[in-house]
PDB file of C-alpha atoms in Angstrom:
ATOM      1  CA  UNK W   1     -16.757  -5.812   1.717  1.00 58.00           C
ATOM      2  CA  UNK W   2     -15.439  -2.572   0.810  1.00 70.00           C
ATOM      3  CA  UNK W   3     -14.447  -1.440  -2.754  1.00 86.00           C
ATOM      4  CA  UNK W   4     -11.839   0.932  -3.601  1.00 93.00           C
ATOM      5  CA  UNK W   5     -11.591   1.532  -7.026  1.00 94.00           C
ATOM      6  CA  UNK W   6      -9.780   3.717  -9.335  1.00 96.00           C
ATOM      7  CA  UNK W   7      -9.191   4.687 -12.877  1.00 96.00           C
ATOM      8  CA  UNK W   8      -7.795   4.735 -15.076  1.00 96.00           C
ATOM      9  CA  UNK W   9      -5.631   1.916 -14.631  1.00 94.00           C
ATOM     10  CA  UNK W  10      -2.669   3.309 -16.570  1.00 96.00           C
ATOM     11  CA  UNK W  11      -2.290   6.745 -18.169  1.00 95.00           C
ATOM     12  CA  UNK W  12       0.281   7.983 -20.028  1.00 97.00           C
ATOM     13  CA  UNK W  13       1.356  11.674 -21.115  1.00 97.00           C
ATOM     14  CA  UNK W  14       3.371  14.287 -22.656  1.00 97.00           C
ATOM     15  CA  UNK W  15       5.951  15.884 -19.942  1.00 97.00           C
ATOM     16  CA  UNK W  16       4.206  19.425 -19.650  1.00 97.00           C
ATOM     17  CA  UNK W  17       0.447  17.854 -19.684  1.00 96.00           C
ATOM     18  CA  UNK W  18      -2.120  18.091 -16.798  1.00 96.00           C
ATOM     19  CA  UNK W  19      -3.737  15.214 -15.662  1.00 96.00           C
ATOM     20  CA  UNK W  20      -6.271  13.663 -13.276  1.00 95.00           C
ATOM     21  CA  UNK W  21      -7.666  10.259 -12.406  1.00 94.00           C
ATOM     22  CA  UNK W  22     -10.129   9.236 -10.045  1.00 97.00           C
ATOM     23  CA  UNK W  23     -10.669   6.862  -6.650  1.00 97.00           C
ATOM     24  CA  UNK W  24     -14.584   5.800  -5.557  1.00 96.00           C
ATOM     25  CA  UNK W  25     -15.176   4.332  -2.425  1.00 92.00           C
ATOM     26  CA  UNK W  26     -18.461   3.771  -0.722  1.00 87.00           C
ATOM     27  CA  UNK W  27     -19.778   6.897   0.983  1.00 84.00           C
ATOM     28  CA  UNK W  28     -21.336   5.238   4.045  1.00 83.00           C
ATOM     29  CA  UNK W  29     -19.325   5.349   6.915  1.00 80.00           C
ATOM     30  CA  UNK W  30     -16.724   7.541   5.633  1.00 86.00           C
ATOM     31  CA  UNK W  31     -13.812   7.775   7.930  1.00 88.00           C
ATOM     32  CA  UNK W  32     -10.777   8.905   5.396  1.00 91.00           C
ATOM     33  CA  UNK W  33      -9.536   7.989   2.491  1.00 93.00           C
ATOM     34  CA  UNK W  34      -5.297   7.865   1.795  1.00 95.00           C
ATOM     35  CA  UNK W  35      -3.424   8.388  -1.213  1.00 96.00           C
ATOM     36  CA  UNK W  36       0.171   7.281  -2.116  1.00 96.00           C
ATOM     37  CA  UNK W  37       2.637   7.282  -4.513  1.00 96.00           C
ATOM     38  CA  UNK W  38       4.459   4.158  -5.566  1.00 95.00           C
ATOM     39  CA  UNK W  39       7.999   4.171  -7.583  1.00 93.00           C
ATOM     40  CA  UNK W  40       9.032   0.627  -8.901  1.00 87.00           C
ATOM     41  CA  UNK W  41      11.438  -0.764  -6.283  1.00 85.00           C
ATOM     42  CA  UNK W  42      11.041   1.954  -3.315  1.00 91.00           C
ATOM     43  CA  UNK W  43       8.469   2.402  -1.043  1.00 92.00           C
ATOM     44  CA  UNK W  44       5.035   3.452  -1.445  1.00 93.00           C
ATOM     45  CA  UNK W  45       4.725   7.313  -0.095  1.00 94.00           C
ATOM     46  CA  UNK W  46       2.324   8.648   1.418  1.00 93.00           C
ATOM     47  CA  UNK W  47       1.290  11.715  -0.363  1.00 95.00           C
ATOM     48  CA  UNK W  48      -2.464  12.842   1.180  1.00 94.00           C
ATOM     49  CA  UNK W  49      -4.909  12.028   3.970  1.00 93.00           C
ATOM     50  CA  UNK W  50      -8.577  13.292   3.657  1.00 93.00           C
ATOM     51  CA  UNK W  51     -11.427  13.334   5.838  1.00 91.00           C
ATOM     52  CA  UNK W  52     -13.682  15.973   5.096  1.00 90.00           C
ATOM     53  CA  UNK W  53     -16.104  16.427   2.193  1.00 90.00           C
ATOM     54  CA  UNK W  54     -15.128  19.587   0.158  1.00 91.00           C
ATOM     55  CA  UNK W  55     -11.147  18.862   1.221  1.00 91.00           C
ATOM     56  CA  UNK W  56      -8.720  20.041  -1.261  1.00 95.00           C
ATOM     57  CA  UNK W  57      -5.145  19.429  -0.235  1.00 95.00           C
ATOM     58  CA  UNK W  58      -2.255  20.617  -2.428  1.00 96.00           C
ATOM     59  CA  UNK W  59       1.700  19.182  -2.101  1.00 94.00           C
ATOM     60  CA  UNK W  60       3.603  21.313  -4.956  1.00 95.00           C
ATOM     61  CA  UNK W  61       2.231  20.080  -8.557  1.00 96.00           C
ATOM     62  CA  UNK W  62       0.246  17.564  -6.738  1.00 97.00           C
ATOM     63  CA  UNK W  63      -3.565  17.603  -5.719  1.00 97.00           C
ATOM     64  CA  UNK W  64      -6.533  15.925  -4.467  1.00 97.00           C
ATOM     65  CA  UNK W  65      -9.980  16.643  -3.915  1.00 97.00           C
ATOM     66  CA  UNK W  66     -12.710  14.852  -1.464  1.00 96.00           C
ATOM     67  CA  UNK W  67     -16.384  14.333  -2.066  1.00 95.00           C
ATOM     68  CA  UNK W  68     -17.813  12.090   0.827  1.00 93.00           C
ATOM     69  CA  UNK W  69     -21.686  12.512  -0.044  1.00 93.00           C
ATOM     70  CA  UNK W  70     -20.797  10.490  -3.790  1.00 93.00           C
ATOM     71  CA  UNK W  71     -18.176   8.743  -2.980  1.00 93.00           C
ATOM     72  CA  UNK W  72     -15.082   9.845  -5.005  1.00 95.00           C
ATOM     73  CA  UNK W  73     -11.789  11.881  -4.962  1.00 97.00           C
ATOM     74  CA  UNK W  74      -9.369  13.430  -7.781  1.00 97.00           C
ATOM     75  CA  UNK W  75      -5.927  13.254  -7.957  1.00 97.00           C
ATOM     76  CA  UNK W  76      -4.492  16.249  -9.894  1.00 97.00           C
ATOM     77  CA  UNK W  77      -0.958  16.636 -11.280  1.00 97.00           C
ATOM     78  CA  UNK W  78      -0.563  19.875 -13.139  1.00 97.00           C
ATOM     79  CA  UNK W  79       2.413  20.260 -15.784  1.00 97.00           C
ATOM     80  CA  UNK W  80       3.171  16.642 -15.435  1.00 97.00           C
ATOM     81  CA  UNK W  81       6.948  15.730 -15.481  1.00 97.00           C
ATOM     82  CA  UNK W  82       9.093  12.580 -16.298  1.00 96.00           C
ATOM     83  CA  UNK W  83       9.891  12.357 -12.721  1.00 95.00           C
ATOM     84  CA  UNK W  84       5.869  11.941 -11.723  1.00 96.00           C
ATOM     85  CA  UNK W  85       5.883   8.370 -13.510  1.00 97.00           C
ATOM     86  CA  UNK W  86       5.122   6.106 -10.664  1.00 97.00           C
ATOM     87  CA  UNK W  87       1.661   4.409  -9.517  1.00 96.00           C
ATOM     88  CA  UNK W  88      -0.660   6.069  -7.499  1.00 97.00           C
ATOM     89  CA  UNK W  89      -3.081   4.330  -4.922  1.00 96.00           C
ATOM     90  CA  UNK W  90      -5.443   5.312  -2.525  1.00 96.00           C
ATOM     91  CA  UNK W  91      -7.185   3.299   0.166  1.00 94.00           C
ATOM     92  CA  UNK W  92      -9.821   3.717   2.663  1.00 91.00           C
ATOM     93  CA  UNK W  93     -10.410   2.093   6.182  1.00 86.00           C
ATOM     94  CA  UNK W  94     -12.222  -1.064   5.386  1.00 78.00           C
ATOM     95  CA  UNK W  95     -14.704   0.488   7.850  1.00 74.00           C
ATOM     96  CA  UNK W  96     -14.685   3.717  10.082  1.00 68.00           C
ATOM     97  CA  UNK W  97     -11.344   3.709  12.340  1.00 68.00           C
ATOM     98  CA  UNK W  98     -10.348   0.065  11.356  1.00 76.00           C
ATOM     99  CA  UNK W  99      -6.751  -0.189  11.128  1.00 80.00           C
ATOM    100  CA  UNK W 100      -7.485  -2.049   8.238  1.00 86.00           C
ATOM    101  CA  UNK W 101      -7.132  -0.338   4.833  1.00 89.00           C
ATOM    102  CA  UNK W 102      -8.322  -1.441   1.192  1.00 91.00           C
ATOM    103  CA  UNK W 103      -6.138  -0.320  -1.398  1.00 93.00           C
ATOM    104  CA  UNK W 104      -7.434   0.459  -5.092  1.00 94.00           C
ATOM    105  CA  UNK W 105      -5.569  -1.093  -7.381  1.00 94.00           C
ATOM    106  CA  UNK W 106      -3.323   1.958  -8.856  1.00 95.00           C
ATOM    107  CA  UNK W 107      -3.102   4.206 -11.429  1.00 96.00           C
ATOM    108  CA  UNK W 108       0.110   3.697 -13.099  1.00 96.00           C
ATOM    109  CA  UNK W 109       0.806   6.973 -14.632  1.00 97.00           C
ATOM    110  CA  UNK W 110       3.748   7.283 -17.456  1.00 97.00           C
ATOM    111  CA  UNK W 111       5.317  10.848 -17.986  1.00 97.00           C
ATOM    112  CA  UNK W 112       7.001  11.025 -21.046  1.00 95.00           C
ATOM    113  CA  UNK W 113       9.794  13.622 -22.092  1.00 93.00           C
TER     114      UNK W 113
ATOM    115  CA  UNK S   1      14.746   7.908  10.949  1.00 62.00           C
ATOM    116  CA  UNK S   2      15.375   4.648   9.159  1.00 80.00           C
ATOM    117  CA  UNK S   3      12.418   4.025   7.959  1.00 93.00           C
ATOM    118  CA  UNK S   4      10.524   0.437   7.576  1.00 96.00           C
ATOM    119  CA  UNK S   5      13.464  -1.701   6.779  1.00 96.00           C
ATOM    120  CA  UNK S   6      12.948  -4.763   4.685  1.00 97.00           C
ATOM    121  CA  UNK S   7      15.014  -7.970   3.507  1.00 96.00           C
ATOM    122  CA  UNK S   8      15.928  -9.118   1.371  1.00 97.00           C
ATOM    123  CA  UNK S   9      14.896  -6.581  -1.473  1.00 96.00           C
ATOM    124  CA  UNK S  10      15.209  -9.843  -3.964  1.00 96.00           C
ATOM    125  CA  UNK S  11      14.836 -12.934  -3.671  1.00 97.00           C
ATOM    126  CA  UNK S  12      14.533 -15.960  -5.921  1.00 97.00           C
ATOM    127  CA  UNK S  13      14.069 -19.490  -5.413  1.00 96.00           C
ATOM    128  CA  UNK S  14      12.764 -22.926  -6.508  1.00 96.00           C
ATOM    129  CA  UNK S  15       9.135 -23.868  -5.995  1.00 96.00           C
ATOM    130  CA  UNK S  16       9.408 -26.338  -3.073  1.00 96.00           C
ATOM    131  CA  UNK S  17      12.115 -23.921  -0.857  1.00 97.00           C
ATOM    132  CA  UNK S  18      11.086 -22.198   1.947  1.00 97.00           C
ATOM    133  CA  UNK S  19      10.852 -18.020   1.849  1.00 98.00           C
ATOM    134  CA  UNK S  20      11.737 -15.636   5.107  1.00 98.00           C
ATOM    135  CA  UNK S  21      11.182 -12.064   4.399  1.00 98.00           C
ATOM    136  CA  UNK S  22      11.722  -9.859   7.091  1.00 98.00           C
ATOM    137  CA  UNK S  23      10.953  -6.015   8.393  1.00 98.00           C
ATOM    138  CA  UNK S  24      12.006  -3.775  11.262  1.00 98.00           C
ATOM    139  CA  UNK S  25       9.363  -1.596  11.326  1.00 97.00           C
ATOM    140  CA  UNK S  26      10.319   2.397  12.468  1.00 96.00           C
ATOM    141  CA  UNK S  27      11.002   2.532  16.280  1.00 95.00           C
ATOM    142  CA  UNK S  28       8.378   3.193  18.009  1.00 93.00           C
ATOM    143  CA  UNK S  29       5.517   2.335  15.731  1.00 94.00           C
ATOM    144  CA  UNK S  30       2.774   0.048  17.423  1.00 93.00           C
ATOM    145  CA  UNK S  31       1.473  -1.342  14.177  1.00 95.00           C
ATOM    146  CA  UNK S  32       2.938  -3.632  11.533  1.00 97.00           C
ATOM    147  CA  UNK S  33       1.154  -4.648   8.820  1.00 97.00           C
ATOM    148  CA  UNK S  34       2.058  -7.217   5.773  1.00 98.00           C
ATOM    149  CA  UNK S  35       0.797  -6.780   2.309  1.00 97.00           C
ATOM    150  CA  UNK S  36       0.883  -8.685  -0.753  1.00 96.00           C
ATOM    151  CA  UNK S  37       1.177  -6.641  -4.232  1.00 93.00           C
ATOM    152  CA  UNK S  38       0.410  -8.328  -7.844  1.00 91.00           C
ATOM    153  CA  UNK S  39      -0.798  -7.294 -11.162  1.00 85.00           C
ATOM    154  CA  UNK S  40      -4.064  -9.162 -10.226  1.00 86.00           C
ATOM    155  CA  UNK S  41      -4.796  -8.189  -7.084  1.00 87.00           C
ATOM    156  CA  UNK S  42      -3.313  -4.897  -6.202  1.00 89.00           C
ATOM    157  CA  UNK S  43      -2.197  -4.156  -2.725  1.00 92.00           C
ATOM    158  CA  UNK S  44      -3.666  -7.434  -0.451  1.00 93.00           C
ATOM    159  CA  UNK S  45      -3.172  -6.879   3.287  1.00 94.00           C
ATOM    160  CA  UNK S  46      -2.237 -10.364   4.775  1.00 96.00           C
ATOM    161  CA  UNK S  47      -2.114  -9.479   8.749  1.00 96.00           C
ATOM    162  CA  UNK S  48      -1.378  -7.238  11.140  1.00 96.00           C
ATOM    163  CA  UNK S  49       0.163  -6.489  14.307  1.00 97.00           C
ATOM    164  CA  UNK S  50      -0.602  -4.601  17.462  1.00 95.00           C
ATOM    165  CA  UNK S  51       1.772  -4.648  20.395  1.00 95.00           C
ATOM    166  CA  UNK S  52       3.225  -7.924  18.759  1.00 95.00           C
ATOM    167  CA  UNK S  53       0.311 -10.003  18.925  1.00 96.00           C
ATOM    168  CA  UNK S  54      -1.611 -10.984  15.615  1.00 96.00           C
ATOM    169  CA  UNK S  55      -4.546  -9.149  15.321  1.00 94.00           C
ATOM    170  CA  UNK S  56      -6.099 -10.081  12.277  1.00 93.00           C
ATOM    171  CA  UNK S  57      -4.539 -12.855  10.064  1.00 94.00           C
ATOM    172  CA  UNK S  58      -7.968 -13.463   7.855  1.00 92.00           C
ATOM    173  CA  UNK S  59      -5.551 -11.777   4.357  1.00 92.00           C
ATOM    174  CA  UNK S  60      -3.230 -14.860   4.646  1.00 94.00           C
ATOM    175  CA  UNK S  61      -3.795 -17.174   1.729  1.00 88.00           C
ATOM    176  CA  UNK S  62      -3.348 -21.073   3.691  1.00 85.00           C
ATOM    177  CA  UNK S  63      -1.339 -22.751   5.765  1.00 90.00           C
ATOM    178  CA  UNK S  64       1.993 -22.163   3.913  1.00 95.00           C
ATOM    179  CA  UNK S  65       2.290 -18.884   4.890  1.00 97.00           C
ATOM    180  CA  UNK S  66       3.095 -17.571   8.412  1.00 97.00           C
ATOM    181  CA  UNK S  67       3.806 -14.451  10.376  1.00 97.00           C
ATOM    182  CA  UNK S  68       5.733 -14.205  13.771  1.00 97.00           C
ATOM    183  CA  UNK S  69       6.719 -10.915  15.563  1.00 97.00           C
ATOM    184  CA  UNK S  70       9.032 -11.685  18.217  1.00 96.00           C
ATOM    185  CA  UNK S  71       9.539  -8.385  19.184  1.00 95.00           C
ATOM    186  CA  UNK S  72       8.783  -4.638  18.558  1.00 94.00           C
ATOM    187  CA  UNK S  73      11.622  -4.369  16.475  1.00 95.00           C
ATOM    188  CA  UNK S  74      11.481  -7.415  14.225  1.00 96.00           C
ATOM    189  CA  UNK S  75       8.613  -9.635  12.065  1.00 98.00           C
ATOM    190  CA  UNK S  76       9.022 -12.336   9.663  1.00 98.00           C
ATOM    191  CA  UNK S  77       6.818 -13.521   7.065  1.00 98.00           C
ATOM    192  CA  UNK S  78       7.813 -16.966   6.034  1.00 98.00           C
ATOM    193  CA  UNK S  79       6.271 -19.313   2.714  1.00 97.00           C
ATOM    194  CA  UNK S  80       6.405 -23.082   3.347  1.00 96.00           C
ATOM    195  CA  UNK S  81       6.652 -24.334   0.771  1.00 96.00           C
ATOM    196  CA  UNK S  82       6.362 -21.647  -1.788  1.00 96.00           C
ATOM    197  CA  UNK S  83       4.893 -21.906  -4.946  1.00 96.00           C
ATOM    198  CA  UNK S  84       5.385 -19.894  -8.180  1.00 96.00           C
ATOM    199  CA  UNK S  85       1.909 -18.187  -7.397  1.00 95.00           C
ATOM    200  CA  UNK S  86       3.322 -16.706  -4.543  1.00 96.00           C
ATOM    201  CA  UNK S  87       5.832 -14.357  -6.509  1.00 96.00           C
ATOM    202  CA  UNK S  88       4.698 -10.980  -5.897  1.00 96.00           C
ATOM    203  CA  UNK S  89       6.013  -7.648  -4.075  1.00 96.00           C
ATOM    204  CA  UNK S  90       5.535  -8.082  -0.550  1.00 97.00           C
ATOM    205  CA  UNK S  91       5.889  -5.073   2.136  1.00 97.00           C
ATOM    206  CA  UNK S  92       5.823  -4.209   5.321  1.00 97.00           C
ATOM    207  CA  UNK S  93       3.767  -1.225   6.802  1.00 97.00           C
ATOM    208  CA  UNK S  94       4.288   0.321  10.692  1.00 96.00           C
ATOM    209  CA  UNK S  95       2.143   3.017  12.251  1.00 93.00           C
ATOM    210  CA  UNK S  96       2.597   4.446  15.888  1.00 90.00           C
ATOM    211  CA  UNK S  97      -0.933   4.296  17.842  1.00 85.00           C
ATOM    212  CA  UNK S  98      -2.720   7.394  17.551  1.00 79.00           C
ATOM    213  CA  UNK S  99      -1.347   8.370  14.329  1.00 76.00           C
ATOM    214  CA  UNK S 100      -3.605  11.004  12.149  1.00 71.00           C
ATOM    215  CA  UNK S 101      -6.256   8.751  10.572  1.00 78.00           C
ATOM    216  CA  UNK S 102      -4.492   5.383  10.549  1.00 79.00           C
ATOM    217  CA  UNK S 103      -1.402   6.314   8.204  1.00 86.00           C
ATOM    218  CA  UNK S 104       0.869   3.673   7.452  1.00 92.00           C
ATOM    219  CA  UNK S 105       4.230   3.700   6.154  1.00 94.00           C
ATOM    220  CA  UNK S 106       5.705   1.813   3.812  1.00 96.00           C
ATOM    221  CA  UNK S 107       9.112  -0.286   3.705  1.00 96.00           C
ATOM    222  CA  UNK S 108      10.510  -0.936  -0.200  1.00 95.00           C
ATOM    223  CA  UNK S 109       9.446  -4.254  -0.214  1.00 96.00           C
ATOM    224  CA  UNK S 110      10.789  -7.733  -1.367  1.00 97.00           C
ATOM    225  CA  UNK S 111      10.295  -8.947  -4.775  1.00 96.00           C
ATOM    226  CA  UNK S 112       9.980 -12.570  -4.595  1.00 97.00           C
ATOM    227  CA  UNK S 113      10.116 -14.573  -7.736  1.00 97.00           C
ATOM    228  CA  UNK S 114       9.441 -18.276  -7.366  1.00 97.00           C
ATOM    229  CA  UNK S 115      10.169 -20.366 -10.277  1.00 96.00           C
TER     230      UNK S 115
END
């Protein structure tokens, strides 16, 4: 069975900080690996799609990195602000193409002002 | 675009009652999915759709719950009879065939509290 995990499981920060957390997955049979943003009470967005090892993708303050050989990616938020607060997820194919994804379960992140 | 719509957003009710959420997943989309979100367990997919037909139901917990999908444009996920384990944050997903890498997208979801 496939295991998505991430940490930390909640974070909280100064408004102006940079932060990171992290999402492993098993690195056989790597297809892609998802990550989305969750505010309480709207839906979960989706913020990145990666698929190839050494993938950085960038969406204004936001981040991620890919490393299929080990296993893990990094979510970066630089000069984190109130309006970041929300819980971020990734999830992963439960194997190759499968329609079926397995979602970590979050990183709740907390900006403060 | 509408985007996956969901109802109700709330809903609360006595252990006992039965629960119908519902989703209209965005026109066009081939996929629906239902998912199950607690404290617990994070984000639990319960079954999915393809073309209407149930493709894998293996996520649903027992017999209480169900899933129908009439048509393209319409699913229900119904509890009977719920229990106050079952109060979570359920949504709905849709994803058109083809789609880059199997992205799914998200309706608000209902919160269901069962007490």
């Amino acid at each position: 069975i496939l295991n998505v995990e991430q940490s930390p499981q909640s974070l909280h920060v100064q408004e102006g900080d940079s932060t990171n957390f992290t999402c492993s997955f098993p690195s056989s049979n790597f297809y892609a690996l998802h990550w989305y943003r969750w505010e309480t009470a709207k839906s979960p967005e989706a913020l990145f799609v990666m698929t190839l090892n050494g993938d950085e993708k960038k969406k204004g303050r936001i981040s991620a990195t890919l490393n299929t050989k080990e296993g893990y990616s990094y979510l970066y938020i630089k000069g984190s602000q109130p309006e970041d607060s929300a819980t971020y997820l990734c999830a992963s194919p439960t194997q190759g193409g499968s329609e079926k994804l397995v979602f970590g379960k979050g990183t709740k992140l907390t900006v403060n002002p | 675009d509408a985007g996956v719509i969901q109802s109700p957003r709330h809903e609360v009710t006595e252990m006992g009652q039965e629960v119908t959420l519902r989703c209209k997943p965005i026109s066009g989309h081939d996929y629906l999915f239902w998912y199950r979100q607690t404290m617990m367990r994070g984000l639990e997919l319960l079954i999915y759709f393809n073309n209407n037909v149930p493709i894998d139901d293996s996520g649903m917990p027992e017999d209480r719950f169900s899933a129908k999908m009439p048509n393209a444009s319409f699913s229900t996920l119904k509890i009977q009879p719920s229990e106050p384990r079952d109060s979570a944050v359920y949504f709905c997903a849709s994803r058109r065939a083809g789609s880059s890498y199997n992205e799914q997208f998200f309706g608000p979801g209902t919160r269901l509290t069962v007490l």
